[in-house]
């Protein structure tokens, strides 16, 4: 299948009542791990790259690796998404390269650190949405501010410092026309999300439910959704790592989110942990080895296992064959003639 629009994947997920994992990549092995997991579980999938990933891998390498993935796995609906674009120009360059969706994270100023005003966020996100939709590309906005820092991007602090206000979320969606909306309900990027075991009241699910009730057509996005499993932490520490005790987002909380309008679930940290643990294990157990394949193969397999597990847990498993790709040119027509409009946005209170 050619690269497809994230909007199509999320519309289908909404119809089927499931979530789609959006997994971050920086290199070929991570893309391979995700595609093998998608094949194993018969799942549609979103692969996303941040500004840091684009700088690390270089745009052309990334894009051509994604084309190879689409070519090698024609049965898998696959979208290529820009994670946390910080400006119009970053989103524009991703669209010109061939990304099929972009996130304009206008919740922060272009420095990627300082919270922006509501007006600034609306202005830049609407500009990106207008530009992207004309070209058939879907757009994710963010309202409220996530905690933590990832790839140098983020306001830092706890996930509860700038949670999303439902009234603002509705106004933001109305003014910008985004396809999907990342909301802040207490999650944060990275491994250090919670200092004690979350008890089920840790995320602001009431906010999520309130937002979904009022914006039933705008797909919600849950960032910072790694579960930071103890077994993956233990492997790293067993083989010389020094992770401090930490907890991530329980999978049941994500599943509750999916029941209430979350369609895109962002996961990066769990895969980083899986890869690092597998590599450390080889280095400690077989210090004589020096062929990168000796540690990259188990690293790739460890990531595949995490991704396949999440695909089953998020419900996307088994849905790869449900639909055929809508071309990006046809998506552009749908935005132009209003069939892809998310309006009327607001359901009765
Ligand atoms: P994690 O750090 O929890 O994996 O979150 C990743 C993310 O939200 C990417 O945008």
Coordinates of C-alpha atoms and ligand atoms in Angstrom, one line a residue:
X1 CA 0.0 0.0 0.0
X2 CA 1.3 3.5 -0.7
X3 CA 1.8 5.7 2.4
X4 CA -1.7 6.7 3.6
X5 CA -3.1 9.6 5.4
X6 CA -3.2 9.4 9.2
X7 CA -6.7 10.9 9.0
X8 CA -7.9 7.9 7.1
X9 CA -6.3 5.5 9.7
X10 CA -7.9 7.4 12.5
X11 CA -11.4 7.6 10.8
X12 CA -11.2 3.9 10.4
X13 CA -10.1 3.4 14.0
X14 CA -13.1 5.5 15.2
X15 CA -15.5 3.3 13.1
X16 CA -13.9 0.2 14.6
X17 CA -13.6 1.6 18.2
X18 CA -9.9 1.0 18.5
X19 CA -6.7 3.0 18.9
X20 CA -3.6 3.1 16.6
X21 CA -0.1 3.1 18.0
X22 CA 2.2 5.8 16.7
X23 CA 5.7 4.6 17.2
X24 CA 8.8 6.9 17.0
X25 CA 11.7 6.0 14.8
X26 CA 15.3 7.2 14.2
X27 CA 16.7 4.4 12.1
X28 CA 16.1 1.4 9.8
X29 CA 16.0 -1.2 12.6
X30 CA 13.2 0.6 14.4
X31 CA 11.2 0.8 11.2
X32 CA 11.8 -2.9 10.5
X33 CA 10.7 -3.8 14.1
X34 CA 7.5 -1.9 13.7
X35 CA 6.7 -3.3 10.2
X36 CA 7.3 -6.9 11.4
X37 CA 5.1 -6.3 14.4
X38 CA 2.4 -4.9 12.1
X39 CA 2.7 -7.9 9.8
X40 CA 2.6 -10.3 12.8
X41 CA -0.5 -8.8 14.2
X42 CA -2.1 -7.6 10.9
X43 CA -2.3 -4.0 12.1
X44 CA -2.5 -0.6 10.4
X45 CA 0.3 1.6 11.9
X46 CA 1.6 5.2 12.2
X47 CA 5.4 5.6 12.2
X48 CA 6.5 9.0 13.4
X49 CA 9.7 11.0 13.4
X50 CA 10.5 14.0 15.6
X51 CA 12.7 16.9 14.6
X52 CA 15.5 15.2 16.5
X53 CA 15.0 12.0 14.5
X54 CA 15.0 14.0 11.2
X55 CA 18.3 15.6 12.3
X56 CA 19.8 12.3 13.4
X57 CA 18.8 10.2 10.3
X58 CA 18.5 13.0 7.7
X59 CA 15.2 13.5 5.9
X60 CA 16.1 11.6 2.7
X61 CA 17.2 8.5 4.5
X62 CA 14.0 8.5 6.6
X63 CA 11.7 9.1 3.7
X64 CA 13.2 6.4 1.6
X65 CA 13.2 3.9 4.4
X66 CA 9.5 4.6 4.8
X67 CA 8.9 4.1 1.1
X68 CA 10.8 0.7 1.4
X69 CA 8.5 -0.2 4.3
X70 CA 5.4 0.6 2.2
X71 CA 6.7 -1.4 -0.7
X72 CA 7.7 -4.4 1.4
X73 CA 4.4 -4.6 3.3
X74 CA 1.7 -3.8 0.7
X75 CA -0.9 -5.3 3.0
X76 CA -0.3 -2.8 5.9
X77 CA -1.9 0.7 5.9
X78 CA 1.1 2.9 7.0
X79 CA 1.2 6.6 7.7
X80 CA 4.3 8.7 8.1
X81 CA 3.8 11.4 10.7
X82 CA 5.9 14.4 11.9
X83 CA 5.9 14.4 15.7
X84 CA 6.0 17.8 17.5
X85 CA 6.6 20.2 14.6
X86 CA 7.7 23.4 16.3
X87 CA 6.9 25.9 13.5
X88 CA 5.1 26.4 10.1
X89 CA 8.5 25.9 8.3
X90 CA 9.2 22.5 10.0
X91 CA 5.7 21.3 9.0
X92 CA 6.1 22.7 5.5
X93 CA 9.4 20.9 5.0
X94 CA 8.0 17.6 6.2
X95 CA 5.0 17.9 3.8
X96 CA 7.3 18.7 0.9
X97 CA 9.4 15.7 1.8
X98 CA 6.3 13.3 1.7
X99 CA 5.1 12.9 5.3
X100 CA 1.4 12.1 5.2
X101 CA 0.5 14.0 8.4
X102 CA 2.1 16.5 10.6
X103 CA 1.8 17.6 14.2
X104 CA 2.0 21.4 14.7
X105 CA 2.7 21.6 18.4
X106 CA 1.8 25.3 18.9
X107 CA 1.3 24.7 22.6
X108 CA 5.0 25.7 22.9
X109 CA 6.8 28.6 21.2
X110 CA 9.2 27.7 18.3
X111 CA 12.0 27.1 20.9
X112 CA 10.0 24.0 21.8
X113 CA 10.2 24.8 25.5
X114 CA 8.2 27.9 26.5
X115 CA 4.4 27.6 26.7
X116 CA 2.8 29.7 23.9
X117 CA -0.4 31.8 24.3
X118 CA -3.7 30.4 23.1
X119 CA -3.8 33.1 20.3
X120 CA -0.2 32.1 19.1
X121 CA -1.2 28.5 19.1
X122 CA -4.3 29.1 17.1
X123 CA -2.5 31.3 14.6
X124 CA 0.3 28.9 13.7
X125 CA -1.9 25.7 13.8
X126 CA -4.5 27.2 11.5
X127 CA -1.8 28.3 9.1
X128 CA -0.4 24.8 9.0
X129 CA -3.9 23.2 8.7
X130 CA -4.8 25.4 5.8
X131 CA -1.6 24.6 4.0
X132 CA -1.6 20.9 4.8
X133 CA -5.3 20.3 3.9
X134 CA -4.9 21.9 0.5
X135 CA -2.3 19.2 -0.1
X136 CA -4.3 16.3 1.4
X137 CA -2.2 16.1 4.5
X138 CA -3.8 15.7 7.9
X139 CA -2.9 17.8 11.0
X140 CA -2.6 17.2 14.7
X141 CA -2.7 20.1 17.1
X142 CA -2.0 20.3 20.8
X143 CA -3.9 22.2 23.4
X144 CA -2.6 22.2 27.0
X145 CA 1.0 21.3 27.5
X146 CA 2.5 17.8 28.1
X147 CA 5.0 17.3 30.8
X148 CA 8.6 16.1 30.5
X149 CA 11.1 16.6 27.6
X150 CA 11.7 14.4 24.6
X151 CA 14.5 14.9 22.1
X152 CA 15.0 18.4 23.6
X153 CA 11.4 19.2 23.0
X154 CA 9.1 19.9 26.0
X155 CA 8.2 22.3 28.8
X156 CA 9.6 19.8 31.4
X157 CA 7.9 19.4 34.7
X158 CA 5.0 17.2 35.6
X159 CA 2.2 16.3 33.3
X160 CA -0.3 18.0 35.5
X161 CA 1.0 21.5 35.3
X162 CA -0.9 22.6 32.1
X163 CA -3.8 20.2 31.7
X164 CA -6.3 20.9 28.8
X165 CA -9.3 23.0 29.5
X166 CA -12.3 21.5 27.6
X167 CA -13.8 24.9 26.6
X168 CA -10.4 25.9 25.1
X169 CA -10.1 22.5 23.3
X170 CA -13.5 23.1 21.6
X171 CA -12.6 26.7 20.7
X172 CA -9.2 25.6 19.4
X173 CA -10.6 22.8 17.2
X174 CA -13.3 25.2 15.9
X175 CA -10.7 27.9 15.0
X176 CA -8.0 25.7 13.5
X177 CA -9.9 22.8 11.8
X178 CA -7.3 20.2 13.0
X179 CA -8.0 16.5 12.3
X180 CA -6.8 15.3 15.6
X181 CA -6.0 16.9 18.9
X182 CA -3.3 16.1 21.5
X183 CA -4.6 16.8 24.9
X184 CA -2.8 17.1 28.2
X185 CA -4.4 14.9 30.9
X186 CA -1.4 14.3 33.1
X187 CA 1.0 12.3 30.9
X188 CA 4.5 13.3 30.2
X189 CA 7.2 12.2 27.8
X190 CA 10.1 10.0 28.8
X191 CA 10.8 7.3 31.3
X192 CA 10.2 9.3 34.5
X193 CA 6.4 9.9 34.5
X194 CA 5.3 8.9 38.0
X195 CA 7.3 8.4 41.2
X196 CA 4.8 5.9 42.6
X197 CA 2.6 3.2 41.1
X198 CA -0.3 5.0 39.5
X199 CA -3.6 4.0 41.1
X200 CA -6.1 4.8 38.4
X201 CA -6.9 8.3 39.5
X202 CA -3.6 9.7 38.3
X203 CA -4.7 10.7 34.8
X204 CA -7.5 13.3 34.3
X205 CA -9.8 10.9 32.5
X206 CA -12.8 13.2 33.4
X207 CA -11.3 15.9 31.2
X208 CA -10.7 13.4 28.3
X209 CA -14.3 12.2 28.6
X210 CA -15.6 15.8 28.7
X211 CA -13.6 16.8 25.6
X212 CA -14.6 13.8 23.6
X213 CA -18.3 14.4 24.4
X214 CA -18.1 17.9 23.0
X215 CA -15.7 17.1 20.1
X216 CA -16.9 13.7 18.9
X217 CA -15.4 14.1 15.4
X218 CA -12.0 15.3 16.4
X219 CA -9.7 12.3 17.0
X220 CA -7.9 12.6 20.4
X221 CA -4.2 11.8 20.7
X222 CA -2.6 10.5 23.9
X223 CA 1.1 11.5 24.0
X224 CA 3.5 10.1 26.6
X225 CA 1.8 6.7 26.6
X226 CA 4.7 4.5 27.4
X227 CA 4.0 2.1 30.2
X228 CA 7.7 1.8 31.2
X229 CA 7.3 -1.9 32.1
X230 CA 9.3 -3.1 35.1
X231 CA 10.7 -6.1 33.2
X232 CA 12.3 -3.8 30.6
X233 CA 13.7 -1.5 33.4
X234 CA 15.1 -4.6 35.2
X235 CA 17.0 -5.9 32.1
X236 CA 18.7 -2.6 31.7
X237 CA 19.7 -2.4 35.4
X238 CA 20.6 -6.1 35.6
X239 CA 23.2 -5.5 32.8
X240 CA 24.8 -2.4 34.3
X241 CA 22.3 0.3 33.6
X242 CA 21.3 2.9 36.2
X243 CA 17.6 3.6 35.8
X244 CA 15.9 5.1 38.9
X245 CA 12.6 3.5 40.0
X246 CA 9.8 4.8 37.9
X247 CA 6.2 4.1 36.6
X248 CA 4.6 4.8 33.3
X249 CA 1.0 4.9 32.1
X250 CA -0.9 1.7 32.9
X251 CA -2.2 0.0 29.7
X252 CA -5.7 -0.1 31.3
X253 CA -5.8 3.7 31.4
X254 CA -4.9 3.9 27.7
X255 CA -7.6 1.4 27.0
X256 CA -10.1 3.5 28.9
X257 CA -8.9 6.5 26.8
X258 CA -9.5 4.5 23.6
X259 CA -13.1 3.8 24.8
X260 CA -13.5 7.6 25.1
X261 CA -12.2 8.9 21.8
X262 CA -8.4 8.4 21.9
X263 CA -7.5 7.2 18.4
X264 CA -3.7 7.8 18.3
X265 CA -1.4 6.5 21.0
X266 CA 2.2 7.8 21.0
X267 CA 4.9 5.4 22.2
X268 CA 8.6 5.9 22.1
X269 CA 10.2 5.3 25.5
X270 CA 9.1 1.6 25.9
X271 CA 10.9 0.9 22.6
X272 CA 14.0 2.7 23.7
X273 CA 14.1 0.7 26.9
X274 CA 13.6 -2.6 25.0
X275 CA 16.5 -1.8 22.6
X276 CA 18.9 -0.6 25.3
X277 CA 18.2 -3.6 27.5
X278 CA 18.8 -6.1 24.6
X279 CA 22.1 -4.4 23.6
X280 CA 23.4 -4.2 27.2
X281 CA 22.6 -7.9 27.7
X282 CA 24.8 -8.9 24.7
X283 CA 27.6 -6.6 25.7
X284 CA 27.7 -8.1 29.2
X285 CA 27.1 -11.7 28.3
X286 CA 29.3 -11.8 25.2
X287 CA 31.9 -9.1 25.5
X288 CA 34.0 -10.8 22.8
X289 CA 31.4 -9.9 20.1
X290 CA 31.9 -6.9 17.9
X291 CA 29.6 -7.4 14.9
X292 CA 26.8 -4.8 15.2
X293 CA 24.4 -7.4 13.9
X294 CA 25.0 -9.5 17.1
X295 CA 23.4 -6.8 19.2
X296 CA 21.1 -5.0 16.7
X297 CA 19.2 -8.2 15.9
X298 CA 18.1 -8.9 19.5
X299 CA 17.5 -5.2 19.9
X300 CA 15.2 -5.2 16.9
X301 CA 13.4 -8.3 18.1
X302 CA 12.9 -6.8 21.6
X303 CA 11.3 -3.7 20.1
X304 CA 9.1 -5.9 17.8
X305 CA 7.8 -7.7 20.8
X306 CA 6.9 -4.5 22.6
X307 CA 5.2 -3.0 19.5
X308 CA 3.2 -6.2 18.7
X309 CA 2.0 -6.3 22.3
X310 CA 0.8 -2.7 22.2
X311 CA -0.9 -3.3 18.9
X312 CA -3.0 -6.1 20.4
X313 CA -3.6 -4.0 23.6
X314 CA -4.7 -0.9 21.6
X315 CA -7.1 -3.0 19.5
X316 CA -5.6 -2.2 16.0
X317 CA -4.5 -5.8 15.6
X318 CA -6.5 -7.6 12.9
X319 CA -7.6 -4.4 11.1
X320 CA -5.0 -4.0 8.4
X321 CA -7.2 -5.5 5.7
X322 CA -10.4 -3.5 6.6
X323 CA -9.9 -0.9 3.9
X324 CA -8.0 0.3 0.8
X325 CA -5.9 3.4 0.7
X326 CA -7.5 6.8 -0.2
X327 CA -4.9 8.6 -2.3
X328 CA -3.5 11.8 -0.9
X329 CA -4.9 13.7 -3.9
X330 CA -8.4 12.4 -3.1
X331 CA -7.9 13.4 0.6
X332 CA -7.2 17.0 -0.7
X333 CA -10.4 16.9 -2.6
X334 CA -12.2 15.8 0.5
X335 CA -10.8 18.7 2.5
X336 CA -11.7 21.1 -0.4
X337 CA -15.3 19.9 -0.8
X338 CA -16.0 19.7 2.9
X339 CA -16.5 15.9 3.2
X340 CA -13.5 15.7 5.5
X341 CA -14.6 18.6 7.6
X342 CA -14.8 17.8 11.3
X343 CA -17.6 20.4 11.6
X344 CA -20.2 20.7 13.1
X345 CA -17.6 20.2 15.8
X346 CA -19.5 20.8 19.0
X347 CA -22.0 18.3 20.2
X348 CA -24.7 19.5 22.6
X349 CA -23.4 19.9 26.1
Ligands
LIG1 P1 6.7 8.2 25.7 O1 7.9 9.0 26.1 O2 5.8 8.0 26.8 O3 7.0 7.0 24.9 O4 5.9 9.2 24.7 C1 6.2 9.4 23.4 C2 5.5 10.5 22.7 O5 4.5 11.0 23.2 C3 6.0 11.0 21.4 O6 5.3 12.1 21.0

